[in-house]
Amino acid sequence: MTSTPPPQPPVQLAQTVADAERRTRLYETFLNNTPDLAYVFDLQHRFIYANSVLLQLWGKTWEEAIGKTCLELGYEPWHADMHSREIDQVVATKQPIRGEVPFAGTFGQRIYDYIFVPVLGPDGEVEAVAGTTRDTTERKQAEQALQLASQRKDEFLAMLAHELRNPLAPISAAAQLIAMHNADQERLQRSIEIINRQVTHMVGLVDDLLDVSRVTRGLVSIDQLPQDLKTVINDSIEQVRPLMESKQHRFSLNLCAEHVSILGDHKRLVQIVTNLLNNAAKYTQTKGSIELDMRVQDGQAVISVSDDGIGIAADDQPHIFELFAQAKRNSDRSQGGLGIGLAVVKGMIELHGGSIHCYSNGIGQGSRFTVYLPSILSQASAAEADNVARTSAQSNQTTVLVVDDNIDAADMLACLLETLGYIPIVENGSLSALQRAQQTRPQVCILDIGLPEMDGNELARRLRAQPETAKALLIAVTGYGQAHDRETSLQAGFDHHLVKPVNLDALIAILAAKFSPH
Ligand code: ADP
């Protein structure tokens, strides 16, 4: 005889029904408001539940979808088969399984990450298989983008190490030669030229790196002064002429007759044109041709640099202005730089309100880069526009304290200052420098920031605090050129912040502005 449960009092039954309904409402609310797909299969692989977002994805109503299998709902056969096998596996093993699958529904082609779990009945057997699916398309895309960026960064760092190491070999060989006492004057001179050339090359690479980091973070500000474009172009040609001559390039220059003036920054404009000419020279074989045209068109100054060099493949053209982008070329990379020049050029042109375009018929067909800049009507003559005043400082009355723990660097700078007519005093430690400054009252202190006992910023604060040097001109000379480094040094009391290796023209100009020749 089977025992039947005792009948429940009606109040308790009502309470149980109300509890069950409340729970159902709660689950329904939750399941129909999550962005994830939620569903349940019976053991015959038919959907017995699908939440709203899944119905939406299928573009079907509950009545149209429930009771159907994946295949009946229009999944591709391989996809429907895969889920059928997975459902059977979950039933057999009572273990969840996880997968990832692309699917094209009403939301388009997306990637989904799903998990199927067994729903166990009171007897411990699987009575259904429940699943949840998450759309991971954006995450996947972000992961891929990150992976690509990281791969590009790794390639870039490897190339950077290579590019920075390259000039070191000739520099070190030249230094060894100079150290040999029997080297003749001509060899010494050649060694010095090699060192200068290689250092200039390295400085160029490091400048590019700093520029690109500033440009991409929007930290570059430019002068807004009338600039004569012809002067800009001539200054740029001067910089690239040695490379063009060494490769025996035929160079033609076609400038329009009228005076073209634009509002901008002379140094940056020269940098733009030099970069384009330099690339033309780098990527054009010996005895090739390079042409620079400048004209005015619809109120815009148009500068075009063309060459008949190696050209750019159609695939590479859309990416050529991207950071670290370089067209595929020989592994020796004998011609390349860091792949950031054009990214900087584009950034600089945009700061001037202009744009740049590249055109090539393909590999071996030459290239043309065209720059558009808004031009202005200017009264300024070319000479007035080129208002870069070059002053040389010569004052035998000005004492300059140089503090650097790198003895060679300090001595070299002192040597140069002396040649310019200043009285240099060298100290290699900050504590001794502080004392020396009290005794000698220098009008100028040039301080390295990375000093061991007390850093240059602290030294500057103390120099400002002691009456003997409170009013001295303080110049930071440092390897740290980021914006926040400048800010810290200015807050510490420095008047100027120069990045190593010091641009002598800049230093001379700073000194000359304050201490004009007797
Ligand atoms: P890089 O330091 O490699 O020269 P750029 O940013 O200046 O970097 O140029 C990016 C890439 O564009 C170069 O590596 C080269 O592949 C291509 N490129 C630039 N200018 C030219 C040109 N005039 N002819 C052919 N290819 C060029």
XYZ file of N, CA and C in Angstrom, residues 102-353:
756
model
N 31.386 30.875 -33.820
C 30.864 32.044 -34.541
C 29.424 31.762 -34.958
N 28.583 32.772 -34.947
C 27.187 32.559 -35.340
C 26.640 33.844 -35.969
N 25.938 33.684 -37.084
C 25.332 34.856 -37.728
C 23.831 34.827 -37.469
N 23.385 35.682 -36.558
C 21.945 35.794 -36.290
C 21.470 37.166 -36.691
N 20.399 37.625 -36.074
C 19.907 38.959 -36.436
C 20.872 40.048 -35.955
N 21.820 39.689 -35.049
C 22.797 40.689 -34.573
C 24.046 40.711 -35.461
N 24.014 39.972 -36.589
C 25.185 39.929 -37.477
C 26.120 38.808 -37.075
N 27.283 38.807 -37.704
C 28.266 37.749 -37.436
C 28.974 38.048 -36.121
N 28.777 37.193 -35.135
C 29.363 37.433 -33.811
C 30.085 36.175 -33.317
N 30.868 36.357 -32.263
C 31.535 35.184 -31.679
C 30.914 34.941 -30.304
N 30.555 33.692 -30.014
C 29.873 33.371 -28.762
C 30.670 32.349 -27.962
N 30.675 32.584 -26.655
C 31.315 31.676 -25.714
C 30.165 31.029 -24.932
N 30.065 29.707 -24.886
C 28.894 29.096 -24.236
C 29.304 28.002 -23.279
N 28.367 27.716 -22.349
C 28.587 26.606 -21.420
C 27.274 25.826 -21.312
N 27.347 24.509 -21.430
C 26.184 23.631 -21.243
C 26.381 22.909 -19.916
N 25.329 22.914 -19.066
C 25.458 22.218 -17.771
C 24.293 21.242 -17.599
N 24.532 20.124 -16.895
C 23.434 19.165 -16.703
C 22.445 19.679 -15.661
N 21.135 19.440 -15.922
C 20.115 19.731 -14.902
C 19.721 18.360 -14.348
N 20.016 18.159 -13.047
C 19.786 16.840 -12.466
C 18.391 16.752 -11.855
N 17.705 15.612 -12.083
C 16.390 15.394 -11.484
C 16.550 14.861 -10.073
N 15.398 14.616 -9.379
C 15.475 14.139 -7.992
C 16.183 12.776 -7.904
N 16.165 11.995 -9.000
C 16.824 10.681 -8.972
C 18.307 10.771 -9.299
N 18.818 11.994 -9.465
C 20.253 12.164 -9.746
C 20.588 11.990 -11.219
N 19.598 11.740 -12.069
C 19.865 11.586 -13.496
C 19.669 12.930 -14.216
N 20.301 13.073 -15.357
C 20.174 14.319 -16.110
C 18.796 14.355 -16.764
N 18.038 15.411 -16.457
C 16.710 15.484 -17.077
C 16.647 16.558 -18.154
N 17.636 17.439 -18.181
C 17.698 18.474 -19.218
C 19.118 19.033 -19.238
N 19.405 19.846 -20.251
C 20.719 20.492 -20.325
C 20.481 21.999 -20.475
N 21.015 22.741 -19.500
C 20.815 24.200 -19.540
C 22.072 24.840 -20.110
N 21.888 25.945 -20.806
C 23.059 26.608 -21.374
C 23.000 28.121 -21.218
N 24.187 28.727 -21.137
C 24.254 30.193 -21.231
C 25.339 30.516 -22.248
N 25.117 31.586 -22.972
C 26.034 31.974 -24.035
C 26.298 33.468 -23.936
N 27.584 33.807 -24.054
C 27.944 35.237 -23.965
C 28.546 35.678 -25.290
N 28.160 36.869 -25.728
C 28.723 37.453 -26.948
C 30.104 38.018 -26.595
N 31.166 37.436 -27.146
C 32.519 37.872 -26.773
C 33.221 38.569 -27.938
N 32.430 39.000 -28.927
C 33.042 39.575 -30.129
C 33.969 40.751 -29.789
N 33.439 41.700 -29.003
C 34.253 42.900 -28.713
C 35.515 42.531 -27.945
N 35.318 41.605 -26.954
C 36.474 41.216 -26.156
C 37.530 40.552 -27.047
N 37.061 39.676 -27.931
C 37.985 38.989 -28.851
C 38.731 39.999 -29.714
N 37.955 40.971 -30.250
C 38.584 41.973 -31.122
C 39.621 42.772 -30.343
N 39.236 43.133 -29.085
C 40.169 43.913 -28.264
C 41.417 43.088 -27.986
N 41.216 41.775 -27.707
C 42.365 40.905 -27.443
C 43.279 40.837 -28.660
N 42.654 40.709 -29.832
C 43.462 40.614 -31.054
C 44.220 41.909 -31.298
N 43.524 43.055 -31.057
C 44.173 44.356 -31.264
C 45.350 44.500 -30.311
N 45.136 44.062 -29.056
C 46.205 44.151 -28.067
C 47.392 43.283 -28.467
N 47.055 42.085 -28.946
C 48.094 41.159 -29.360
C 48.921 41.754 -30.499
N 48.206 42.374 -31.446
C 48.866 42.966 -32.595
C 49.756 44.127 -32.146
N 49.190 44.949 -31.225
C 49.945 46.108 -30.736
C 51.181 45.624 -29.997
N 51.012 44.566 -29.209
C 52.134 44.078 -28.428
C 53.201 43.489 -29.358
N 52.745 42.793 -30.405
C 53.684 42.220 -31.363
C 54.451 43.331 -32.087
N 53.701 44.382 -32.457
C 54.345 45.511 -33.140
C 55.349 46.182 -32.220
N 54.969 46.285 -30.921
C 55.858 46.937 -29.965
C 57.134 46.122 -29.804
N 56.980 44.786 -29.719
C 58.160 43.927 -29.582
C 59.072 44.086 -30.791
N 58.458 44.086 -31.984
C 59.264 44.221 -33.201
C 59.972 45.569 -33.184
N 59.202 46.592 -32.719
C 59.757 47.935 -32.694
C 60.946 48.018 -31.733
N 60.785 47.398 -30.551
C 61.868 47.472 -29.566
C 63.115 46.756 -30.085
N 62.892 45.610 -30.754
C 64.042 44.877 -31.290
C 64.753 45.743 -32.326
N 63.938 46.426 -33.152
C 64.518 47.254 -34.195
C 65.217 48.476 -33.574
N 64.587 49.021 -32.532
C 65.160 50.202 -31.875
C 66.529 49.859 -31.300
N 66.612 48.699 -30.623
C 67.880 48.281 -30.033
C 68.929 48.181 -31.146
N 68.510 47.609 -32.261
C 69.416 47.418 -33.389
C 69.872 48.778 -33.933
N 68.902 49.671 -34.113
C 69.211 50.987 -34.695
C 70.098 51.821 -33.774
N 69.888 51.667 -32.443
C 70.694 52.456 -31.515
C 72.089 51.846 -31.356
N 72.169 50.520 -31.542
C 73.469 49.879 -31.388
C 74.361 50.140 -32.595
N 73.741 50.246 -33.767
C 74.514 50.427 -34.996
C 75.564 51.533 -34.923
N 75.182 52.755 -34.488
C 76.186 53.826 -34.495
C 77.272 53.636 -33.446
N 77.026 52.736 -32.469
C 78.000 52.613 -31.387
C 79.326 52.016 -31.869
N 79.251 51.109 -32.840
C 80.485 50.464 -33.300
C 81.462 51.493 -33.894
N 81.011 52.325 -34.880
C 81.967 53.323 -35.390
C 82.406 54.328 -34.335
N 81.506 54.671 -33.399
C 81.904 55.642 -32.362
C 83.020 55.036 -31.523
N 82.820 53.766 -31.140
C 83.826 53.172 -30.274
C 85.141 52.964 -31.032
N 85.039 52.610 -32.328
C 86.277 52.449 -33.106
C 86.998 53.792 -33.220
N 86.217 54.855 -33.447
C 86.831 56.179 -33.584
C 87.491 56.607 -32.283
N 86.829 56.295 -31.155
C 87.398 56.671 -29.855
C 88.717 55.936 -29.638
N 88.741 54.650 -30.037
C 89.987 53.880 -29.874
C 91.109 54.485 -30.717
N 90.739 54.895 -31.934
C 91.738 55.466 -32.817
C 92.294 56.764 -32.240
N 91.371 57.561 -31.681
C 91.824 58.839 -31.100
C 92.781 58.564 -29.932
N 92.482 57.462 -29.200
C 93.316 57.148 -28.031
C 94.727 56.700 -28.425
N 94.897 56.248 -29.662
C 96.226 55.812 -30.100
C 97.109 57.025 -30.340
N 98.237 57.019 -29.715
C 99.047 58.234 -29.787
C 99.688 58.444 -31.149
N 99.787 57.342 -31.945
C 100.476 57.507 -33.230
C 99.537 57.851 -34.387
N 98.237 58.096 -34.066
C 97.299 58.410 -35.154
C 97.656 59.763 -35.769
N 97.661 59.836 -37.112
C 98.012 61.116 -37.738
C 96.812 62.063 -37.725
N 97.089 63.313 -38.076
C 96.086 64.374 -37.979
C 94.851 64.063 -38.834
N 95.109 63.507 -40.017
C 93.996 63.244 -40.935
C 93.061 62.181 -40.362
N 93.666 61.136 -39.759
C 92.842 60.074 -39.171
C 92.057 60.608 -37.976
N 92.739 61.443 -37.193
C 92.045 62.031 -36.026
C 90.824 62.800 -36.493
N 91.055 63.616 -37.538
C 89.969 64.442 -38.062
C 88.810 63.561 -38.537
N 89.160 62.471 -39.221
C 88.116 61.573 -39.737
C 87.342 60.927 -38.600
N 88.088 60.552 -37.534
C 87.432 59.927 -36.385
C 86.443 60.892 -35.757
N 86.871 62.141 -35.656
C 85.983 63.146 -35.036
C 84.731 63.313 -35.894
N 84.939 63.338 -37.204
C 83.779 63.482 -38.104
C 82.826 62.300 -37.945
N 83.415 61.099 -37.821
C 82.571 59.898 -37.660
C 81.758 60.011 -36.380
N 82.428 60.385 -35.308
C 81.715 60.484 -34.030
C 80.584 61.500 -34.153
N 80.892 62.646 -34.715
C 79.869 63.688 -34.852
C 78.684 63.188 -35.666
N 78.989 62.538 -36.782
C 77.927 62.076 -37.668
C 77.051 61.031 -36.970
N 77.704 60.103 -36.293
C 76.939 59.030 -35.658
C 76.123 59.563 -34.481
N 76.720 60.489 -33.745
C 75.983 61.065 -32.617
C 74.765 61.826 -33.152
N 74.964 62.564 -34.243
C 73.828 63.296 -34.830
C 72.731 62.314 -35.228
N 73.141 61.178 -35.787
C 72.163 60.173 -36.191
C 71.397 59.652 -34.972
N 72.150 59.353 -33.901
C 71.491 58.835 -32.691
C 70.557 59.868 -32.087
N 71.018 61.115 -32.062
C 70.170 62.178 -31.510
C 68.879 62.270 -32.326
N 69.019 62.110 -33.658
C 67.838 62.151 -34.525
C 66.857 61.055 -34.143
N 67.378 59.857 -33.900
C 66.498 58.739 -33.540
C 65.790 59.021 -32.209
N 66.572 59.481 -31.243
C 65.991 59.732 -29.923
C 64.986 60.896 -30.001
N 65.306 61.912 -30.788
C 64.378 63.038 -30.964
C 63.066 62.560 -31.562
N 63.183 61.679 -32.583
C 61.984 61.126 -33.213
C 61.134 60.415 -32.174
N 61.821 59.638 -31.326
C 61.094 58.874 -30.302
C 60.362 59.804 -29.352
N 61.071 60.840 -28.918
C 60.448 61.786 -27.984
C 59.306 62.519 -28.665
N 59.544 62.906 -29.933
C 58.518 63.630 -30.679
C 57.257 62.807 -30.809
N 57.449 61.534 -31.178
C 56.281 60.718 -31.437
C 55.498 60.518 -30.154
N 56.189 60.375 -29.051
C 55.456 60.183 -27.799
C 54.707 61.469 -27.446
N 55.335 62.624 -27.713
C 54.643 63.892 -27.416
C 53.485 64.116 -28.372
N 53.730 63.853 -29.669
C 52.666 64.104 -30.658
C 51.459 63.219 -30.370
N 51.719 61.922 -30.091
C 50.576 61.023 -29.903
C 49.839 61.356 -28.612
N 50.520 61.974 -27.643
C 49.795 62.339 -26.420
C 49.295 63.786 -26.466
N 49.430 64.403 -27.633
C 48.911 65.765 -27.812
C 49.659 66.799 -26.995
N 50.956 66.550 -26.730
C 51.691 67.471 -25.856
C 52.532 68.495 -26.616
N 52.482 68.419 -27.945
C 53.317 69.353 -28.702
C 52.533 70.634 -28.959
N 53.160 71.758 -28.648
C 52.518 73.001 -29.059
C 53.457 73.663 -30.061
N 52.885 74.351 -31.013
C 53.727 74.934 -32.058
C 53.574 76.454 -32.047
N 54.618 77.136 -32.530
C 54.525 78.593 -32.702
C 53.475 78.874 -33.766
N 52.854 80.027 -33.684
C 51.905 80.425 -34.734
C 52.402 81.746 -35.305
N 53.504 81.666 -36.051
C 54.085 82.880 -36.612
C 54.077 82.776 -38.131
N 54.015 83.927 -38.827
C 54.052 83.847 -40.286
C 55.392 83.258 -40.739
N 55.346 82.259 -41.581
C 56.566 81.618 -42.068
C 56.570 81.646 -43.587
N 57.719 82.044 -44.131
C 57.877 82.034 -45.583
C 58.197 80.593 -46.009
N 57.315 80.012 -46.789
C 57.501 78.596 -47.135
C 58.747 78.340 -47.966
N 59.131 79.349 -48.765
C 60.324 79.137 -49.591
C 61.567 79.006 -48.698
N 61.587 79.816 -47.625
C 62.715 79.713 -46.685
C 62.705 78.336 -46.032
N 61.508 77.898 -45.642
C 61.381 76.581 -45.010
C 61.944 75.509 -45.949
N 61.536 75.610 -47.213
C 61.960 74.590 -48.187
C 63.476 74.643 -48.396
N 64.010 75.854 -48.516
C 65.463 75.958 -48.717
C 66.237 75.409 -47.523
N 65.754 75.724 -46.311
C 66.438 75.209 -45.117
C 66.396 73.682 -45.098
N 65.273 73.116 -45.541
C 65.130 71.652 -45.534
C 66.075 71.027 -46.553
N 66.126 71.647 -47.728
C 66.993 71.093 -48.778
C 68.437 71.068 -48.283
N 68.834 72.135 -47.576
C 70.204 72.206 -47.059
C 70.522 70.977 -46.217
N 69.527 70.538 -45.421
C 69.777 69.418 -44.512
C 69.906 68.092 -45.256
N 69.196 67.972 -46.380
C 69.181 66.667 -47.068
C 70.201 66.624 -48.203
N 70.713 67.816 -48.577
C 71.621 67.865 -49.727
C 72.789 66.866 -49.618
N 73.452 66.756 -48.445
C 74.585 65.826 -48.391
C 74.173 64.390 -48.756
N 73.011 63.946 -48.292
C 72.573 62.581 -48.602
C 72.273 62.444 -50.092
N 71.610 63.474 -50.648
C 71.282 63.402 -52.081
C 72.566 63.415 -52.912
N 73.527 64.241 -52.481
C 74.788 64.301 -53.239
C 75.522 62.981 -53.161
N 75.502 62.368 -51.954
C 76.246 61.120 -51.809
C 75.619 60.024 -52.676
N 74.317 60.148 -52.970
C 73.677 59.135 -53.821
C 73.507 59.637 -55.264
N 74.165 60.759 -55.549
C 74.150 61.353 -56.907
C 72.734 61.481 -57.468
N 71.817 61.922 -56.624
C 70.435 62.109 -57.092
C 70.324 63.363 -57.950
N 69.437 63.300 -58.944
C 69.122 64.511 -59.702
C 67.973 65.173 -58.952
N 68.192 66.403 -58.523
C 67.144 67.044 -57.726
C 66.590 68.252 -58.473
N 65.272 68.325 -58.639
C 64.736 69.551 -59.243
C 63.724 70.197 -58.314
N 63.787 71.513 -58.332
C 62.962 72.315 -57.427
C 62.090 73.235 -58.264
N 60.786 73.165 -58.090
C 59.881 74.050 -58.839
C 59.029 74.828 -57.853
N 59.398 76.086 -57.669
C 58.631 76.900 -56.726
C 57.785 77.888 -57.520
N 56.542 78.104 -57.081
C 55.693 79.072 -57.768
C 56.290 80.470 -57.583
N 55.899 81.398 -58.437
C 56.531 82.723 -58.408
C 56.116 83.519 -57.166
N 54.861 83.378 -56.732
C 54.412 84.246 -55.639
C 54.999 83.869 -54.272
N 54.914 84.853 -53.388
C 55.391 84.634 -52.023
C 54.326 83.850 -51.265
N 54.695 82.739 -50.665
C 53.704 81.929 -49.940
C 54.054 81.904 -48.467
N 53.083 82.322 -47.678
C 53.332 82.399 -46.258
C 52.290 81.571 -45.522
N 52.723 80.897 -44.486
C 51.724 80.176 -43.691
C 51.980 80.456 -42.217
N 50.940 80.222 -41.401
C 51.066 80.482 -39.975
C 51.570 79.196 -39.318
N 52.699 79.271 -38.646
C 53.178 78.026 -38.053
C 54.520 78.158 -37.380
N 55.215 77.035 -37.318
C 56.426 76.911 -36.534
C 57.572 76.560 -37.483
N 58.537 77.456 -37.595
C 59.609 77.256 -38.577
C 60.300 75.909 -38.400
N 60.670 75.606 -37.151
C 61.438 74.376 -36.894
C 60.623 73.140 -37.305
N 59.351 73.153 -36.943
C 58.502 71.993 -37.243
C 58.232 71.866 -38.744
N 58.084 73.008 -39.410
C 57.840 72.956 -40.856
C 59.077 72.412 -41.575
N 60.245 72.849 -41.113
C 61.482 72.336 -41.716
C 61.565 70.827 -41.460
N 61.164 70.438 -40.247
C 61.191 69.011 -39.897
C 60.304 68.195 -40.860
N 59.136 68.740 -41.190
C 58.191 68.045 -42.088
C 58.828 67.848 -43.465
N 59.305 68.962 -44.045
C 59.826 68.888 -45.422
C 61.111 68.064 -45.457
N 61.956 68.238 -44.427
C 63.213 67.479 -44.382
C 62.918 65.989 -44.352
N 61.942 65.625 -43.514
C 61.587 64.213 -43.388
C 61.161 63.610 -44.716
N 60.342 64.357 -45.463
C 59.856 63.839 -46.746
C 61.002 63.739 -47.752
N 61.846 64.787 -47.773
C 62.986 64.744 -48.699
C 63.959 63.635 -48.330
N 64.149 63.486 -47.021
C 65.062 62.471 -46.529
C 64.575 61.065 -46.900
N 63.267 60.836 -46.748
C 62.710 59.543 -47.155
C 62.889 59.343 -48.651
N 62.618 60.414 -49.426
C 62.763 60.298 -50.885
C 64.198 59.887 -51.209
N 65.164 60.507 -50.511
C 66.570 60.190 -50.787
C 66.914 58.776 -50.310
N 66.350 58.394 -49.139
C 66.652 57.063 -48.593
C 66.122 55.964 -49.510
N 64.897 56.181 -50.008
C 64.222 55.108 -50.741
C 64.332 55.257 -52.263
N 65.322 56.056 -52.701
C 65.554 56.172 -54.148
C 66.989 55.748 -54.430
N 67.140 54.884 -55.407
C 68.452 54.324 -55.684
C 69.417 55.407 -56.184
N 70.690 55.081 -56.195
C 71.730 55.994 -56.664
C 71.393 56.483 -58.075
N 71.630 57.767 -58.291
C 71.384 58.432 -59.583
C 69.906 58.564 -59.926
N 69.031 58.290 -58.978
C 67.589 58.474 -59.202
C 67.221 59.949 -59.162
N 65.931 60.220 -59.355
C 65.486 61.623 -59.388
C 64.522 61.939 -58.254
N 64.683 63.150 -57.749
C 63.789 63.641 -56.690
C 63.325 65.023 -57.114
N 62.058 65.305 -56.834
C 61.518 66.595 -57.265
C 60.700 67.198 -56.137
N 60.860 68.493 -55.934
C 60.002 69.165 -54.949
C 59.247 70.290 -55.667
N 57.926 70.266 -55.573
C 57.107 71.324 -56.175
C 56.371 72.064 -55.086
N 56.219 73.356 -55.274
C 55.380 74.109 -54.338
C 54.492 75.052 -55.139
N 53.192 75.034 -54.821
C 52.269 75.915 -55.528
C 51.160 76.308 -54.574
N 50.333 77.253 -55.019
C 49.170 77.629 -54.204
C 47.930 77.197 -54.969
N 47.022 76.557 -54.252
C 45.828 76.040 -54.917
C 44.664 76.198 -53.949
N 43.634 76.900 -54.366
C 42.442 77.139 -53.538
C 42.803 77.628 -52.136
N 43.694 78.580 -52.052
C 44.049 79.156 -50.751
C 44.919 78.243 -49.902
N 45.391 77.156 -50.511
C 46.245 76.259 -49.742
C 47.633 76.205 -50.362
N 48.633 76.115 -49.506
C 49.977 75.894 -50.021
C 50.114 74.395 -50.218
N 50.588 74.001 -51.405
C 50.710 72.567 -51.698
C 52.177 72.254 -51.968
N 52.725 71.383 -51.123
C 54.124 70.978 -51.326
C 54.110 69.503 -51.693
N 54.803 69.188 -52.781
C 54.769 67.821 -53.253
C 56.200 67.315 -53.409
N 56.518 66.175 -52.784
C 57.857 65.598 -52.903
C 57.719 64.275 -53.647
N 58.300 64.193 -54.848
C 58.177 62.958 -55.636
C 59.548 62.351 -55.873
N 59.568 61.051 -56.049
C 60.824 60.383 -56.389
C 60.534 59.235 -57.339
N 61.587 58.714 -57.969
C 61.381 57.537 -58.830
C 62.051 56.325 -58.192
N 61.912 56.255 -56.862
C 62.562 55.188 -56.091
C 61.756 53.909 -55.996
N 61.904 53.245 -54.836
C 61.396 51.873 -54.686
C 59.872 51.792 -54.665
N 59.194 52.920 -54.463
C 57.727 52.910 -54.493
C 57.130 52.214 -53.280
N 55.801 52.237 -53.193
C 55.109 51.645 -52.040
C 53.981 50.764 -52.564
N 53.917 49.533 -52.098
C 52.877 48.599 -52.552
C 51.502 49.132 -52.133
N 50.486 48.840 -52.945
C 49.134 49.344 -52.666
C 48.678 48.946 -51.271
N 49.015 47.720 -50.843
C 48.611 47.226 -49.507
C 49.188 48.075 -48.390
N 50.420 48.570 -48.615
C 51.109 49.309 -47.549
C 50.667 50.768 -47.469
N 50.165 51.295 -48.596
C 49.880 52.744 -48.629
C 48.926 53.230 -47.533
N 47.838 52.497 -47.231
C 46.935 53.037 -46.208
C 47.561 53.086 -44.811
N 48.650 52.314 -44.589
C 49.203 52.228 -43.225
C 50.483 53.027 -43.047
N 50.922 53.671 -44.128
C 52.258 54.233 -44.125
C 52.441 55.349 -43.067
N 51.326 56.004 -42.670
C 51.437 57.073 -41.671
C 51.203 56.561 -40.253
N 50.972 55.254 -40.122
C 50.737 54.720 -38.782
C 52.066 54.554 -38.062
N 51.967 54.591 -36.742
C 53.149 54.454 -35.917
C 53.800 53.092 -36.148
N 55.096 53.064 -36.277
C 55.917 51.863 -36.447
C 55.671 51.159 -37.784
N 54.885 51.794 -38.687
C 54.589 51.119 -39.950
C 55.780 51.239 -40.883
N 56.141 50.131 -41.483
C 57.187 50.153 -42.505
C 56.801 49.168 -43.578
N 57.051 49.541 -44.801
C 56.766 48.597 -45.884
C 57.745 47.436 -45.755
N 57.305 46.269 -46.245
C 58.201 45.100 -46.191
C 59.445 45.407 -47.023
N 60.583 45.074 -46.481
C 61.810 45.270 -47.269
C 62.880 44.323 -46.775
N 64.042 44.398 -47.368
C 65.108 43.449 -47.015
C 65.360 43.437 -45.529
N 65.787 42.269 -45.037
C 65.968 42.150 -43.599
C 67.146 42.989 -43.107
N 68.057 43.377 -43.996
C 69.193 44.156 -43.484
C 68.774 45.569 -43.080
N 67.623 46.016 -43.512
C 67.056 47.306 -43.137
C 68.076 48.424 -43.312
N 68.950 48.289 -44.306
C 70.025 49.257 -44.390
C 69.511 50.673 -44.599
N 68.285 50.798 -45.149
C 67.826 52.159 -45.429
C 66.915 52.729 -44.344
N 66.295 51.864 -43.598
C 65.182 52.307 -42.758
C 65.581 53.069 -41.521
N 64.585 53.744 -40.946
C 64.736 54.382 -39.645
C 63.892 53.571 -38.690
N 63.086 54.290 -37.904
C 62.297 53.583 -36.902
C 60.844 53.392 -37.303
N 60.474 53.870 -38.477
C 59.074 53.728 -38.883
C 58.172 54.688 -38.141
N 58.743 55.785 -37.621
C 57.888 56.734 -36.915
C 57.923 58.111 -37.564
N 58.848 58.305 -38.513
C 59.002 59.625 -39.134
C 57.694 60.144 -39.719
N 57.021 59.306 -40.502
C 55.803 59.780 -41.163
C 54.657 59.997 -40.168
N 54.653 59.210 -39.091
C 53.614 59.419 -38.062
C 53.817 60.800 -37.431
N 55.085 61.145 -37.189
C 55.384 62.471 -36.607
C 55.023 63.558 -37.619
N 55.418 63.350 -38.879
C 55.142 64.335 -39.929
C 53.637 64.606 -40.010
N 52.849 63.543 -40.016
C 51.398 63.700 -40.129
C 50.864 64.494 -38.923
N 51.354 64.130 -37.726
C 50.920 64.829 -36.506
C 51.251 66.321 -36.583
N 52.469 66.621 -37.053
C 52.922 68.019 -37.139
C 52.085 68.789 -38.169
N 51.791 68.134 -39.284
C 51.005 68.803 -40.329
C 49.604 69.095 -39.793
N 49.049 68.145 -39.068
C 47.703 68.363 -38.525
C 47.701 69.496 -37.500
N 48.809 69.615 -36.743
C 48.905 70.742 -35.800
C 48.905 72.080 -36.548
N 49.328 72.053 -37.807
C 49.319 73.264 -38.639
C 48.010 73.387 -39.416
N 47.051 72.527 -39.118
C 45.749 72.600 -39.791
C 45.769 72.029 -41.198
